mmCIF file of C-alpha atoms in Angstrom:
data_model
loop_
_atom_site.group_PDB
_atom_site.id
_atom_site.type_symbol
_atom_site.label_atom_id
_atom_site.label_comp_id
_atom_site.label_asym_id
_atom_site.label_seq_id
_atom_site.Cartn_x
_atom_site.Cartn_y
_atom_site.Cartn_z
ATOM 1 C CA UNK A 29 -3.969 -16.564 5.984
ATOM 2 C CA UNK A 30 -6.013 -17.039 2.840
ATOM 3 C CA UNK A 31 -5.485 -14.039 0.569
ATOM 4 C CA UNK A 32 -7.500 -11.849 -1.787
ATOM 5 C CA UNK A 33 -4.835 -10.720 -4.247
ATOM 6 C CA UNK A 34 -5.615 -7.681 -6.362
ATOM 7 C CA UNK A 35 -3.962 -6.801 -9.656
ATOM 8 C CA UNK A 36 -4.640 -4.369 -12.498
ATOM 9 C CA UNK A 37 -2.784 -5.284 -15.704
ATOM 10 C CA UNK A 38 -0.228 -7.804 -14.417
ATOM 11 C CA UNK A 39 -2.406 -10.909 -14.673
ATOM 12 C CA UNK A 40 0.430 -13.304 -15.518
ATOM 13 C CA UNK A 41 2.551 -12.163 -12.567
ATOM 14 C CA UNK A 42 -0.449 -12.292 -10.236
ATOM 15 C CA UNK A 43 -1.243 -15.856 -11.304
ATOM 16 C CA UNK A 44 2.382 -16.886 -10.798
ATOM 17 C CA UNK A 45 2.412 -15.374 -7.307
ATOM 18 C CA UNK A 46 -0.911 -17.010 -6.454
ATOM 19 C CA UNK A 47 0.388 -20.408 -7.512
ATOM 20 C CA UNK A 48 3.587 -19.936 -5.505
ATOM 21 C CA UNK A 49 1.600 -19.030 -2.379
ATOM 22 C CA UNK A 50 -0.709 -22.014 -2.803
ATOM 23 C CA UNK A 51 2.204 -24.439 -3.172
ATOM 24 C CA UNK A 52 4.307 -22.922 -0.398
ATOM 25 C CA UNK A 53 1.745 -22.101 2.271
ATOM 26 C CA UNK A 54 -1.241 -24.303 1.340
ATOM 27 C CA UNK A 55 -3.618 -21.340 1.412
ATOM 28 C CA UNK A 56 -6.473 -20.212 -0.783
ATOM 29 C CA UNK A 57 -5.767 -17.292 -3.117
ATOM 30 C CA UNK A 58 -8.602 -15.307 -4.693
ATOM 31 C CA UNK A 59 -7.480 -13.148 -7.620
ATOM 32 C CA UNK A 60 -9.320 -9.889 -8.268
ATOM 33 C CA UNK A 61 -8.715 -7.696 -11.317
ATOM 34 C CA UNK A 62 -9.591 -3.999 -10.941
ATOM 35 C CA UNK A 63 -8.308 -0.591 -12.035
ATOM 36 C CA UNK A 64 -8.152 1.293 -8.745
ATOM 37 C CA UNK A 65 -8.157 4.655 -10.501
ATOM 38 C CA UNK A 66 -11.870 4.004 -11.146
ATOM 39 C CA UNK A 67 -14.484 4.255 -8.387
ATOM 40 C CA UNK A 68 -16.422 1.196 -9.580
ATOM 41 C CA UNK A 69 -13.375 -0.936 -8.721
ATOM 42 C CA UNK A 70 -14.470 -0.682 -5.088
ATOM 43 C CA UNK A 71 -17.575 -2.755 -5.881
ATOM 44 C CA UNK A 72 -15.395 -5.438 -7.498
ATOM 45 C CA UNK A 73 -13.174 -5.773 -4.434
ATOM 46 C CA UNK A 74 -16.005 -5.618 -1.911
ATOM 47 C CA UNK A 75 -18.083 -8.228 -3.756
ATOM 48 C CA UNK A 76 -15.156 -10.647 -3.457
ATOM 49 C CA UNK A 77 -14.924 -9.976 0.280
ATOM 50 C CA UNK A 78 -18.668 -10.537 0.645
ATOM 51 C CA UNK A 79 -18.353 -13.840 -1.212
ATOM 52 C CA UNK A 80 -15.823 -15.050 1.344
ATOM 53 C CA UNK A 81 -17.642 -13.513 4.299
ATOM 54 C CA UNK A 82 -14.630 -13.032 6.566
ATOM 55 C CA UNK A 83 -11.797 -10.511 6.654
ATOM 56 C CA UNK A 84 -8.893 -10.183 9.101
ATOM 57 C CA UNK A 85 -6.801 -7.481 7.464
ATOM 58 C CA UNK A 86 -6.272 -5.192 4.486
ATOM 59 C CA UNK A 87 -2.958 -4.073 2.993
ATOM 60 C CA UNK A 88 -3.384 -1.133 0.607
ATOM 61 C CA UNK A 89 -0.304 -1.542 -1.561
ATOM 62 C CA UNK A 90 -1.533 -0.478 -5.022
ATOM 63 C CA UNK A 91 0.534 2.387 -6.375
ATOM 64 C CA UNK A 92 1.210 4.484 -9.449
ATOM 65 C CA UNK A 93 4.617 6.110 -9.930
ATOM 66 C CA UNK A 94 5.647 8.243 -12.868
ATOM 67 C CA UNK A 95 6.951 11.810 -13.324
ATOM 68 C CA UNK A 96 4.664 14.776 -14.014
ATOM 69 C CA UNK A 97 6.284 18.147 -14.666
ATOM 70 C CA UNK A 98 4.693 21.032 -12.814
ATOM 71 C CA UNK A 99 3.832 22.958 -15.988
ATOM 72 C CA UNK A 100 2.199 19.823 -17.427
ATOM 73 C CA UNK A 101 0.196 18.914 -14.329
ATOM 74 C CA UNK A 102 -3.570 18.765 -14.761
ATOM 75 C CA UNK A 103 -6.621 17.621 -12.867
ATOM 76 C CA UNK A 104 -6.540 14.207 -14.560
ATOM 77 C CA UNK A 105 -3.049 13.419 -13.274
ATOM 78 C CA UNK A 106 -3.870 14.657 -9.779
ATOM 79 C CA UNK A 107 -7.125 12.716 -9.702
ATOM 80 C CA UNK A 108 -5.444 9.485 -10.848
ATOM 81 C CA UNK A 109 -2.790 9.610 -8.118
ATOM 82 C CA UNK A 110 -5.341 10.550 -5.465
ATOM 83 C CA UNK A 111 -7.798 7.871 -6.590
ATOM 84 C CA UNK A 112 -5.267 5.035 -6.426
ATOM 85 C CA UNK A 113 -3.503 6.165 -3.269
ATOM 86 C CA UNK A 114 -6.320 7.745 -1.243
ATOM 87 C CA UNK A 115 -9.908 7.740 -2.528
ATOM 88 C CA UNK A 116 -10.320 4.073 -3.420
ATOM 89 C CA UNK A 117 -8.400 2.727 -0.378
ATOM 90 C CA UNK A 118 -10.595 4.952 1.805
ATOM 91 C CA UNK A 119 -13.800 3.664 0.203
ATOM 92 C CA UNK A 120 -12.646 0.037 0.406
ATOM 93 C CA UNK A 121 -11.909 0.506 4.107
ATOM 94 C CA UNK A 122 -15.297 2.154 4.591
ATOM 95 C CA UNK A 123 -17.235 -0.687 2.972
ATOM 96 C CA UNK A 124 -15.060 -3.479 4.377
ATOM 97 C CA UNK A 125 -15.295 -2.123 7.929
ATOM 98 C CA UNK A 126 -18.213 -4.382 9.001
ATOM 99 C CA UNK A 127 -16.189 -7.471 8.075
ATOM 100 C CA UNK A 128 -13.073 -6.192 9.849
ATOM 101 C CA UNK A 129 -15.011 -5.214 12.974
ATOM 102 C CA UNK A 130 -16.356 -8.726 13.383
ATOM 103 C CA UNK A 131 -12.797 -10.069 13.564
ATOM 104 C CA UNK A 132 -11.150 -6.996 15.196
ATOM 105 C CA UNK A 133 -9.046 -6.726 12.067
ATOM 106 C CA UNK A 134 -6.379 -4.288 10.980
ATOM 107 C CA UNK A 135 -5.569 -2.056 7.994
ATOM 108 C CA UNK A 136 -2.066 -1.176 6.778
ATOM 109 C CA UNK A 137 -1.373 1.460 4.129
ATOM 110 C CA UNK A 138 1.881 1.513 2.174
ATOM 111 C CA UNK A 139 3.098 5.117 2.011
ATOM 112 C CA UNK A 140 6.584 6.354 1.044
ATOM 113 C CA UNK A 141 9.649 7.635 2.920
ATOM 114 C CA UNK A 142 11.880 8.240 -0.117
ATOM 115 C CA UNK A 143 12.910 11.928 -0.408
ATOM 116 C CA UNK A 144 10.886 13.786 -2.998
ATOM 117 C CA UNK A 145 12.250 13.747 -6.525
ATOM 118 C CA UNK A 146 11.765 16.481 -9.101
ATOM 119 C CA UNK A 147 8.613 16.040 -11.207
ATOM 120 C CA UNK A 148 7.007 13.761 -8.591
ATOM 121 C CA UNK A 149 4.969 16.351 -6.691
ATOM 122 C CA UNK A 150 1.622 14.778 -7.612
ATOM 123 C CA UNK A 151 2.780 11.363 -6.407
ATOM 124 C CA UNK A 152 4.184 12.642 -3.106
ATOM 125 C CA UNK A 153 1.112 14.790 -2.496
ATOM 126 C CA UNK A 154 -1.131 11.743 -2.721
ATOM 127 C CA UNK A 155 1.122 9.665 -0.464
ATOM 128 C CA UNK A 156 1.084 12.448 2.139
ATOM 129 C CA UNK A 157 -2.706 12.435 1.939
ATOM 130 C CA UNK A 158 -2.651 8.663 2.488
ATOM 131 C CA UNK A 159 -0.870 9.173 5.804
ATOM 132 C CA UNK A 160 -3.537 11.707 6.809
ATOM 133 C CA UNK A 161 -6.201 9.182 5.804
ATOM 134 C CA UNK A 162 -4.443 6.613 7.995
ATOM 135 C CA UNK A 163 -4.742 8.875 11.017
ATOM 136 C CA UNK A 164 -8.347 9.802 10.273
ATOM 137 C CA UNK A 165 -9.440 6.203 9.750
ATOM 138 C CA UNK A 166 -7.682 5.150 12.948
ATOM 139 C CA UNK A 167 -9.962 7.534 14.846
ATOM 140 C CA UNK A 168 -13.116 6.712 12.866
ATOM 141 C CA UNK A 169 -12.768 2.922 13.057
ATOM 142 C CA UNK A 170 -11.573 2.601 16.650
ATOM 143 C CA UNK A 171 -11.787 0.691 18.874
ATOM 144 C CA UNK A 172 -12.480 -2.448 16.852
ATOM 145 C CA UNK A 173 -10.153 -1.768 13.902
ATOM 146 C CA UNK A 174 -6.568 -0.536 13.974
ATOM 147 C CA UNK A 175 -5.197 1.484 11.029
ATOM 148 C CA UNK A 176 -1.487 2.137 10.435
ATOM 149 C CA UNK A 177 0.948 2.866 7.617
ATOM 150 C CA UNK A 178 4.385 1.647 6.597
ATOM 151 C CA UNK A 179 6.652 4.038 4.674
ATOM 152 C CA UNK A 180 9.479 2.226 2.895
ATOM 153 C CA UNK A 181 12.746 3.909 2.050
ATOM 154 C CA UNK A 182 14.799 2.953 -0.997
ATOM 155 C CA UNK A 183 14.283 -0.723 -1.820
ATOM 156 C CA UNK A 184 15.996 -2.591 -4.688
ATOM 157 C CA UNK A 185 16.973 0.399 -6.828
ATOM 158 C CA UNK A 186 20.167 -0.719 -8.556
ATOM 159 C CA UNK A 187 21.305 2.733 -9.705
ATOM 160 C CA UNK A 188 21.775 4.081 -6.181
ATOM 161 C CA UNK A 189 24.873 3.655 -3.989
ATOM 162 C CA UNK A 190 24.745 1.608 -0.805
ATOM 163 C CA UNK A 191 25.662 4.588 1.411
ATOM 164 C CA UNK A 192 22.298 6.295 0.925
ATOM 165 C CA UNK A 193 21.467 5.913 4.635
ATOM 166 C CA UNK A 194 23.216 5.414 7.987
ATOM 167 C CA UNK A 195 22.870 1.626 7.707
ATOM 168 C CA UNK A 196 24.750 1.853 4.373
ATOM 169 C CA UNK A 197 22.516 -0.388 2.311
ATOM 170 C CA UNK A 198 19.175 -0.429 0.575
ATOM 171 C CA UNK A 199 16.161 -2.123 2.045
ATOM 172 C CA UNK A 200 14.857 -5.559 1.092
ATOM 173 C CA UNK A 201 11.218 -6.333 0.270
ATOM 174 C CA UNK A 202 10.986 -8.824 3.140
ATOM 175 C CA UNK A 203 11.954 -6.072 5.605
ATOM 176 C CA UNK A 204 8.965 -4.040 4.490
ATOM 177 C CA UNK A 205 6.782 -7.151 4.686
ATOM 178 C CA UNK A 206 8.005 -7.805 8.252
ATOM 179 C CA UNK A 207 6.818 -4.350 9.326
ATOM 180 C CA UNK A 208 3.428 -4.908 7.686
ATOM 181 C CA UNK A 209 3.114 -8.343 9.283
ATOM 182 C CA UNK A 210 3.892 -6.884 12.698
ATOM 183 C CA UNK A 211 1.222 -4.189 12.368
ATOM 184 C CA UNK A 212 -1.358 -6.767 11.296
ATOM 185 C CA UNK A 213 -0.544 -9.027 14.233
ATOM 186 C CA UNK A 214 -1.759 -9.041 17.833
ATOM 187 C CA UNK A 215 1.743 -7.926 18.866
ATOM 188 C CA UNK A 216 0.740 -4.449 17.643
ATOM 189 C CA UNK A 217 -2.676 -4.443 19.323
ATOM 190 C CA UNK A 218 -1.955 -1.117 21.100
ATOM 191 C CA UNK A 219 -0.673 0.671 17.973
ATOM 192 C CA UNK A 220 -2.989 2.647 15.705
ATOM 193 C CA UNK A 221 -2.789 5.787 13.592
ATOM 194 C CA UNK A 222 0.981 5.459 13.214
ATOM 195 C CA UNK A 223 3.320 5.670 10.235
ATOM 196 C CA UNK A 224 6.267 3.297 10.630
ATOM 197 C CA UNK A 225 9.243 4.447 8.549
ATOM 198 C CA UNK A 226 11.409 1.546 7.346
ATOM 199 C CA UNK A 227 14.287 3.274 5.593
ATOM 200 C CA UNK A 228 17.546 2.444 7.363
ATOM 201 C CA UNK A 229 17.634 6.009 8.675
ATOM 202 C CA UNK A 230 17.514 7.615 5.216
ATOM 203 C CA UNK A 231 15.123 10.372 6.342
ATOM 204 C CA UNK A 232 17.590 11.373 9.050
ATOM 205 C CA UNK A 233 20.104 12.482 6.433
ATOM 206 C CA UNK A 234 18.057 14.651 4.089
ATOM 207 C CA UNK A 235 14.482 15.450 3.173
ATOM 208 C CA UNK A 236 14.788 16.756 -0.393
ATOM 209 C CA UNK A 237 17.211 16.656 -3.278
#
């Protein structure tokens, strides 16, 4: 697939990834810079899609992750997490729907299966809302468009032991990508509104700590 690759501040890394994909897979990569905490970023992304005129799938992977203590939480922090994880993905899906319907495309949201950490209530709240948005969009956009989510467990966190889950290892990025690829493919054509947890069984062991 040709790819529209979004980034916010990491222009150098985005350009390096784009070049790697071009060399490796001989595809076209369209880079789009936008701050997804701002509503006008939707127009930037959608205008790029309109310029291409075709869309087979969307992966909402943009994320913000930092601690916010409960007694320091304010509407700005809540709004930023919700904008990046819920509001803007929802609006992009809304406006991109005509392009996806023409190709019977698919949407995949990246949520989170890692047990909640202290001072990360705002983050987890927004990711929970993203799963609800996944279910709602699956109903709204059916039958032409499927909408699902993938919730990764612990992936590439060096400070954690390997026995954090029944499979006794952390996840690898390509294992998350495999789940996303499956949900985008025709092999998942009868799956919509689901949240696929890819965590090696971590959520079976505990839910909070």
